[in-house]
PDB file of C-alpha atoms in Angstrom:
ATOM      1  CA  UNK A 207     133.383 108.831  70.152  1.00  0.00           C
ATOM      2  CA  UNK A 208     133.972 112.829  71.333  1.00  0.00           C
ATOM      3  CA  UNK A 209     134.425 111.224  75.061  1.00  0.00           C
ATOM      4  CA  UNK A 210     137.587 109.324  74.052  1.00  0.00           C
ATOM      5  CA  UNK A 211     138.560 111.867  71.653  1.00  0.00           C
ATOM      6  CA  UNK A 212     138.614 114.396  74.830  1.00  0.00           C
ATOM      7  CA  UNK A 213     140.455 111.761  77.299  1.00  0.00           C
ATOM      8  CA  UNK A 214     142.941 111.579  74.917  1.00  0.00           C
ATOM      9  CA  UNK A 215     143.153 115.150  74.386  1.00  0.00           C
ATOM     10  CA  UNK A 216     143.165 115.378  78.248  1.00  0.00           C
ATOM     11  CA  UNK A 217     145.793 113.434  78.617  1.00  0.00           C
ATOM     12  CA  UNK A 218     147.962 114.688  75.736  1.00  0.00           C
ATOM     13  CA  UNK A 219     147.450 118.538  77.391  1.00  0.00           C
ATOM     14  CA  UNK A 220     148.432 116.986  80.631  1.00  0.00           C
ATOM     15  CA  UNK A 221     151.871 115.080  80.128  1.00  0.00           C
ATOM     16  CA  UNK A 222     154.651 116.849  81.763  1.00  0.00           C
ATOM     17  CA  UNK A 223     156.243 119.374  79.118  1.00  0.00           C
ATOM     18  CA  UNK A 224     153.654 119.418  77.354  1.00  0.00           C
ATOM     19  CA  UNK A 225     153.311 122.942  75.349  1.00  0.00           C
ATOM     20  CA  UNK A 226     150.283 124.951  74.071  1.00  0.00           C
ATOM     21  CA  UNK A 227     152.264 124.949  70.996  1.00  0.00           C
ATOM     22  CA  UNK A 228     152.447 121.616  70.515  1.00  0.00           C
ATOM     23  CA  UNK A 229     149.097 120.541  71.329  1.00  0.00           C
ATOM     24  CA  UNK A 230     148.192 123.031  68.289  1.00  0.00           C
ATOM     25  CA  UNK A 231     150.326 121.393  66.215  1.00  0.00           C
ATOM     26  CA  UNK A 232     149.063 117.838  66.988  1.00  0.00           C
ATOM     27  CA  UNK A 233     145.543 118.994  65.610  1.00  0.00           C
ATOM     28  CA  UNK A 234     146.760 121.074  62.742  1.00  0.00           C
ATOM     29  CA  UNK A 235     148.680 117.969  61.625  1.00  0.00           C
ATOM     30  CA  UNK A 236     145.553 115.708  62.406  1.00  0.00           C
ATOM     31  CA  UNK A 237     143.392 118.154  60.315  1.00  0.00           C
ATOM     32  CA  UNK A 238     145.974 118.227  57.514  1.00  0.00           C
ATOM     33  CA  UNK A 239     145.441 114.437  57.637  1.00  0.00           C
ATOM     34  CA  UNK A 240     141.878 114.213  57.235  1.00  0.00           C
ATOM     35  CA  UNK A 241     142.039 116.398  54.270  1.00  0.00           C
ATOM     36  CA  UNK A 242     142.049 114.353  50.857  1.00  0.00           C
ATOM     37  CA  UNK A 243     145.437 115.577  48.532  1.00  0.00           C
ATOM     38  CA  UNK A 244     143.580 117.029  45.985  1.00  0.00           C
ATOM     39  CA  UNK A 245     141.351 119.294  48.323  1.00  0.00           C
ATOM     40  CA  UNK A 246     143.808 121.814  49.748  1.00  0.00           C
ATOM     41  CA  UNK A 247     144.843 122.398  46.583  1.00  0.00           C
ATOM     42  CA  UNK A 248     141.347 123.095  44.963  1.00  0.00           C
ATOM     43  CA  UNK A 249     140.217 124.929  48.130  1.00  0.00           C
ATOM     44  CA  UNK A 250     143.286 127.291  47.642  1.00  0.00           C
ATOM     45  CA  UNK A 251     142.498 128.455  44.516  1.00  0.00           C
ATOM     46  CA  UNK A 252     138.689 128.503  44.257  1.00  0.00           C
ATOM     47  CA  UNK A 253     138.062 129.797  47.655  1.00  0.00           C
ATOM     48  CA  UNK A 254     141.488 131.096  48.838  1.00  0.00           C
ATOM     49  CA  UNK A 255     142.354 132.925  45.775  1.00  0.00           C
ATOM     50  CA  UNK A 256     146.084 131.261  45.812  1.00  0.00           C
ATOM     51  CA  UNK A 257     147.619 130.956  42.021  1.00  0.00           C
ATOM     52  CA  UNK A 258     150.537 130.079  41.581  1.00  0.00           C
ATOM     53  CA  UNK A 259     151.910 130.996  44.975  1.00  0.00           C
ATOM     54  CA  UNK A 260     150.243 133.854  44.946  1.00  0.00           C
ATOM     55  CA  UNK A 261     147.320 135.146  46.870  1.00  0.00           C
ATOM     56  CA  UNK A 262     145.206 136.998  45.398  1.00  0.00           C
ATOM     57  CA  UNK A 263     141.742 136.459  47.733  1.00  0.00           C
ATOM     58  CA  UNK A 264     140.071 135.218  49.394  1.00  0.00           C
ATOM     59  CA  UNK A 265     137.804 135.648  47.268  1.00  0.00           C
ATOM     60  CA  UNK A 266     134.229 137.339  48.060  1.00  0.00           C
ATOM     61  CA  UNK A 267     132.580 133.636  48.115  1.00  0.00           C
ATOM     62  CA  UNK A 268     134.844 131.936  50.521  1.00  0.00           C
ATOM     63  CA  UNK A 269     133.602 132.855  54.015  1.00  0.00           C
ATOM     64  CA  UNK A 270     129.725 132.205  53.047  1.00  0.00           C
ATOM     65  CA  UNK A 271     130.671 129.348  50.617  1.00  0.00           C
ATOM     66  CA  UNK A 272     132.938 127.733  53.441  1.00  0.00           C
ATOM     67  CA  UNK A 273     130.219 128.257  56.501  1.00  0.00           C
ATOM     68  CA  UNK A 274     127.832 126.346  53.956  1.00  0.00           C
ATOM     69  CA  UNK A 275     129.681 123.311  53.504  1.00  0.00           C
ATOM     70  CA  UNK A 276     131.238 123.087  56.608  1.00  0.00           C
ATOM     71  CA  UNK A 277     128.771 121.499  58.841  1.00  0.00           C
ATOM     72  CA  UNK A 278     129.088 118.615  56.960  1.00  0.00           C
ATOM     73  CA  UNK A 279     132.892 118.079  57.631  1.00  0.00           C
ATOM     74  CA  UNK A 280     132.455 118.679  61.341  1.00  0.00           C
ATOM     75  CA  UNK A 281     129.445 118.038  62.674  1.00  0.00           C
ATOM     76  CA  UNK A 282     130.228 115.089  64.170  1.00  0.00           C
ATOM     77  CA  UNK A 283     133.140 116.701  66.446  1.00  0.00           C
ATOM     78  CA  UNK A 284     130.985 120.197  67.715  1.00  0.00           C
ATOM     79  CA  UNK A 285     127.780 118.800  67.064  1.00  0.00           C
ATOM     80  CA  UNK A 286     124.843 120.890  65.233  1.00  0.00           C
ATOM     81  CA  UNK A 287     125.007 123.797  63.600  1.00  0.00           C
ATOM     82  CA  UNK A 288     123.655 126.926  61.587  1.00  0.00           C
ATOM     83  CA  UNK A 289     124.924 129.599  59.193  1.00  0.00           C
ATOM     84  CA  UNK A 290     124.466 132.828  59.910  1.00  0.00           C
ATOM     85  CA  UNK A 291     126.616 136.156  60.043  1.00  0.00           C
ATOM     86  CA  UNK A 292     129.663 137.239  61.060  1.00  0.00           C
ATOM     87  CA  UNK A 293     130.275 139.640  63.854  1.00  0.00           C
ATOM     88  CA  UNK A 294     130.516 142.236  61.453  1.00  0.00           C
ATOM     89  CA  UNK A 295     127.045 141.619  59.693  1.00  0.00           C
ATOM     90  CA  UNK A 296     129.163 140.042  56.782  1.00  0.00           C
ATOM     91  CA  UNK A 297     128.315 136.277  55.341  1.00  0.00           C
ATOM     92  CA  UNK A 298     130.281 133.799  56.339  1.00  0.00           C
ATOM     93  CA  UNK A 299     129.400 133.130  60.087  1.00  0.00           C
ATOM     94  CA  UNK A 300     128.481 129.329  61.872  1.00  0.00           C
ATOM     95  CA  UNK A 301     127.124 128.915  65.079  1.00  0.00           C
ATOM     96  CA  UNK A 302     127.508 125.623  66.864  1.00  0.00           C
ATOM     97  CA  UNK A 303     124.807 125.404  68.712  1.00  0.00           C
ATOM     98  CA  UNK A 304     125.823 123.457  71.644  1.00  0.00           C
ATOM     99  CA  UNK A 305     129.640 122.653  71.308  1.00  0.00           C
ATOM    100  CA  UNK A 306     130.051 119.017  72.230  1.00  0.00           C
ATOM    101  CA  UNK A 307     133.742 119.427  72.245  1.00  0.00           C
ATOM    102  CA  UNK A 308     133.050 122.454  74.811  1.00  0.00           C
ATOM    103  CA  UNK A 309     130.053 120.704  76.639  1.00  0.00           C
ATOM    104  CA  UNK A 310     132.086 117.443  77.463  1.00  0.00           C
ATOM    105  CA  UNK A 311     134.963 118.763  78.358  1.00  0.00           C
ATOM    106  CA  UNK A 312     134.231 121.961  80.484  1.00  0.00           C
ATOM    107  CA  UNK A 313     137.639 123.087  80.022  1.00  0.00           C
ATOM    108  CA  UNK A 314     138.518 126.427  78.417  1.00  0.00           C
ATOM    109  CA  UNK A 315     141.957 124.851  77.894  1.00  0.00           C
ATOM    110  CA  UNK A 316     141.225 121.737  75.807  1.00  0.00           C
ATOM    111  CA  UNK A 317     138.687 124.323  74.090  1.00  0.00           C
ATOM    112  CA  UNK A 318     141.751 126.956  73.511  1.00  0.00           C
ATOM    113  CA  UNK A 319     144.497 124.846  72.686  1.00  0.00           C
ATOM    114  CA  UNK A 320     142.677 122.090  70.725  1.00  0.00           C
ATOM    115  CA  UNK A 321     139.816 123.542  68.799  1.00  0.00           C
ATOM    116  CA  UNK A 322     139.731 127.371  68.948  1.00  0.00           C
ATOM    117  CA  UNK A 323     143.294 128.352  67.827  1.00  0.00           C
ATOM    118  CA  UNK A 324     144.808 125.026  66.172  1.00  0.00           C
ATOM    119  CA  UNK A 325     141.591 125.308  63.965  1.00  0.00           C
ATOM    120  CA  UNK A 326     142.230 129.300  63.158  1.00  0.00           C
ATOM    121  CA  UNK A 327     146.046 128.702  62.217  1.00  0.00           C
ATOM    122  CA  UNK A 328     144.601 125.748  60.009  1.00  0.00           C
ATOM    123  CA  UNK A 329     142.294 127.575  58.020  1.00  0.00           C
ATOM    124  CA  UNK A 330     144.603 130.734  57.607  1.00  0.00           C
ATOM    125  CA  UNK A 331     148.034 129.107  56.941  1.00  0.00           C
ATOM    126  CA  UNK A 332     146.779 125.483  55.294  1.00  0.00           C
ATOM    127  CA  UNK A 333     143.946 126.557  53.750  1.00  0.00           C
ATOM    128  CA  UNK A 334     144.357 130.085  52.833  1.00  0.00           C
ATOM    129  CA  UNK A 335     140.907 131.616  54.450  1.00  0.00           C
ATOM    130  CA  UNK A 336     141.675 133.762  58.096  1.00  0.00           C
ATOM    131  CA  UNK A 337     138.895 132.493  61.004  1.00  0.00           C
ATOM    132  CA  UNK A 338     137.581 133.442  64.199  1.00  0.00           C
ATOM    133  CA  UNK A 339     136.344 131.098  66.596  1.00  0.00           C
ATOM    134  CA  UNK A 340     135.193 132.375  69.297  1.00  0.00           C
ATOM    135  CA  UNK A 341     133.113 130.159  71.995  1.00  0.00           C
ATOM    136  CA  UNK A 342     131.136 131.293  74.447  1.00  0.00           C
ATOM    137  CA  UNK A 343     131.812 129.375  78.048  1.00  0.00           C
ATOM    138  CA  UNK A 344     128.542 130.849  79.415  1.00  0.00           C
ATOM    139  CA  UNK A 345     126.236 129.176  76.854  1.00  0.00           C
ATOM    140  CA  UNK A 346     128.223 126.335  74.867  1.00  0.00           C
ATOM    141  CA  UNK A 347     127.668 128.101  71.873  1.00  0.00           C
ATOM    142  CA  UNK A 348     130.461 129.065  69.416  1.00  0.00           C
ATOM    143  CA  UNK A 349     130.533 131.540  66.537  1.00  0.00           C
ATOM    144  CA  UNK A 350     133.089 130.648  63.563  1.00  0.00           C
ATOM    145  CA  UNK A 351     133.463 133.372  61.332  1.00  0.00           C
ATOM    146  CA  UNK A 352     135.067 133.027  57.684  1.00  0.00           C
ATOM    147  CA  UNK A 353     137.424 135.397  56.552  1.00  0.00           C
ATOM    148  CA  UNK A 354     137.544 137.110  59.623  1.00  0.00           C
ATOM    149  CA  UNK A 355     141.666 137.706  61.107  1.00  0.00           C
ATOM    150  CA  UNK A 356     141.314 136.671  64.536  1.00  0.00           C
ATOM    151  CA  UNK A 357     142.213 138.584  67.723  1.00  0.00           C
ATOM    152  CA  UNK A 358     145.330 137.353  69.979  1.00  0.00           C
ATOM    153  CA  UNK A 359     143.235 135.337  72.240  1.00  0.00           C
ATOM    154  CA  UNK A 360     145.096 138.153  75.051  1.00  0.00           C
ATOM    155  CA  UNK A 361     143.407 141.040  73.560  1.00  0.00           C
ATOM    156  CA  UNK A 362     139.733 138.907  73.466  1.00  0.00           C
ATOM    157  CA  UNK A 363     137.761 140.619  75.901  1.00  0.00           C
ATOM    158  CA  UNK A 364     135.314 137.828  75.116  1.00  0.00           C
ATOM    159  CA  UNK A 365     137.717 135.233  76.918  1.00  0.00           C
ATOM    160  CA  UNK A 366     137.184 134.461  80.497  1.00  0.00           C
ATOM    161  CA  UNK A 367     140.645 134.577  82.489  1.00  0.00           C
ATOM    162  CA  UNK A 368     141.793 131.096  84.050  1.00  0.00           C
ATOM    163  CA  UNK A 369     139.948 127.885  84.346  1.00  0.00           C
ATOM    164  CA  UNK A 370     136.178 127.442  84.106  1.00  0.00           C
ATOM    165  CA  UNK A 371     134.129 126.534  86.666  1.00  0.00           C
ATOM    166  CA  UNK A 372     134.260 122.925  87.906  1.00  0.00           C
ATOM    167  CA  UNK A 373     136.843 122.094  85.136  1.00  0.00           C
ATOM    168  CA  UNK A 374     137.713 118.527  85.129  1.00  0.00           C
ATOM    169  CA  UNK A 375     141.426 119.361  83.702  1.00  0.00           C
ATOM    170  CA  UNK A 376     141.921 121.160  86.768  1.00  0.00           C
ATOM    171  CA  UNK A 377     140.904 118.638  89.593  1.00  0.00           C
ATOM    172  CA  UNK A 378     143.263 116.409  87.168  1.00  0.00           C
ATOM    173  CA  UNK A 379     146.228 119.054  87.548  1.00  0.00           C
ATOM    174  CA  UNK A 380     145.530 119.090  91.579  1.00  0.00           C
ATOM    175  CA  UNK A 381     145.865 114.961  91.782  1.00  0.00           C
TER     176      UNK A 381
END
């Protein structure tokens, strides 16, 4: 379940070398994996707007079409969610109402470097659509919002500096 999912993320973040950068990649490939061959593809060029190696989108569907169906793909990992807008008033926004990746970890890093950014550089360079995640450490929630270029998680105001509160990772990182 999400508990062993998170040890193992836990430990993965905590082995000595171990990289931001390659913690992203490990769930960017793992997504990639999960994905059936012929749905990148099809999601390219319906939603994405990509023909032929060209990009011509996305297209003005995408972001509400995506945060429609998406709840069904990952519900299981974040728990329940809603559509609703983007920060800009646009379509195309989720909210997860009570992150379970977020709640049962408590760590803004396992949140960072294995959900919020791997899952942004998924969806913009596999499948063609930009996203924002942004969570909110105060209330569990998070806001995804489709077709919207993300900030550089140094310029989020929105992003609490250092660890959270009674962090697990961290009383890991002081053993």
């Amino acid at each position: 379940g999400i508990n062993g999912l998170l040890e193992e993320g836990r430990e993965y973040m905590l082995r000595p070398g171990q990289t931001a950068e390659a913690q992203h990649r490990m769930v960017y490939d793992t997504l990639a994996g999960l994905m059936t061959p012929v749905m990148p593809p099809v999601y390219k060029t319906f939603m994405s707007g990509v023909i032929g190696g060209r990009q011509y989108g996305p297209w003005p569907w995408a972001p509400w079409l995506t945060s429609f169906v998406t709840p069904t793909f990952f519900g299981f990992l974040v728990g329940p969610s809603r559509v609703n807008r983007r920060s800009d008033g646009s379509l195309g926004g989720l909210v997860v109402e009570k992150c379970k990746f977020l709640q049962e970890s408590g760590c803004k890093g396992l949140c960072m470097n294995q959900c919020k950014l791997p899952a942004q550089q998924f969806f913009d360079q596999y499948l063609g659509l930009p996203l924002t995640v942004t969570p909110n450490f105060a209330t569990q929630e998070c806001q995804w919002s489709f077709g919207e270029v993300p900030k550089e998680p140094e310029a989020d105001p929105r992003l609490p500096p250092g660890c959270l509160s009674g962090c697990p990772t961290r009383e890991a990182l002081r053993e």
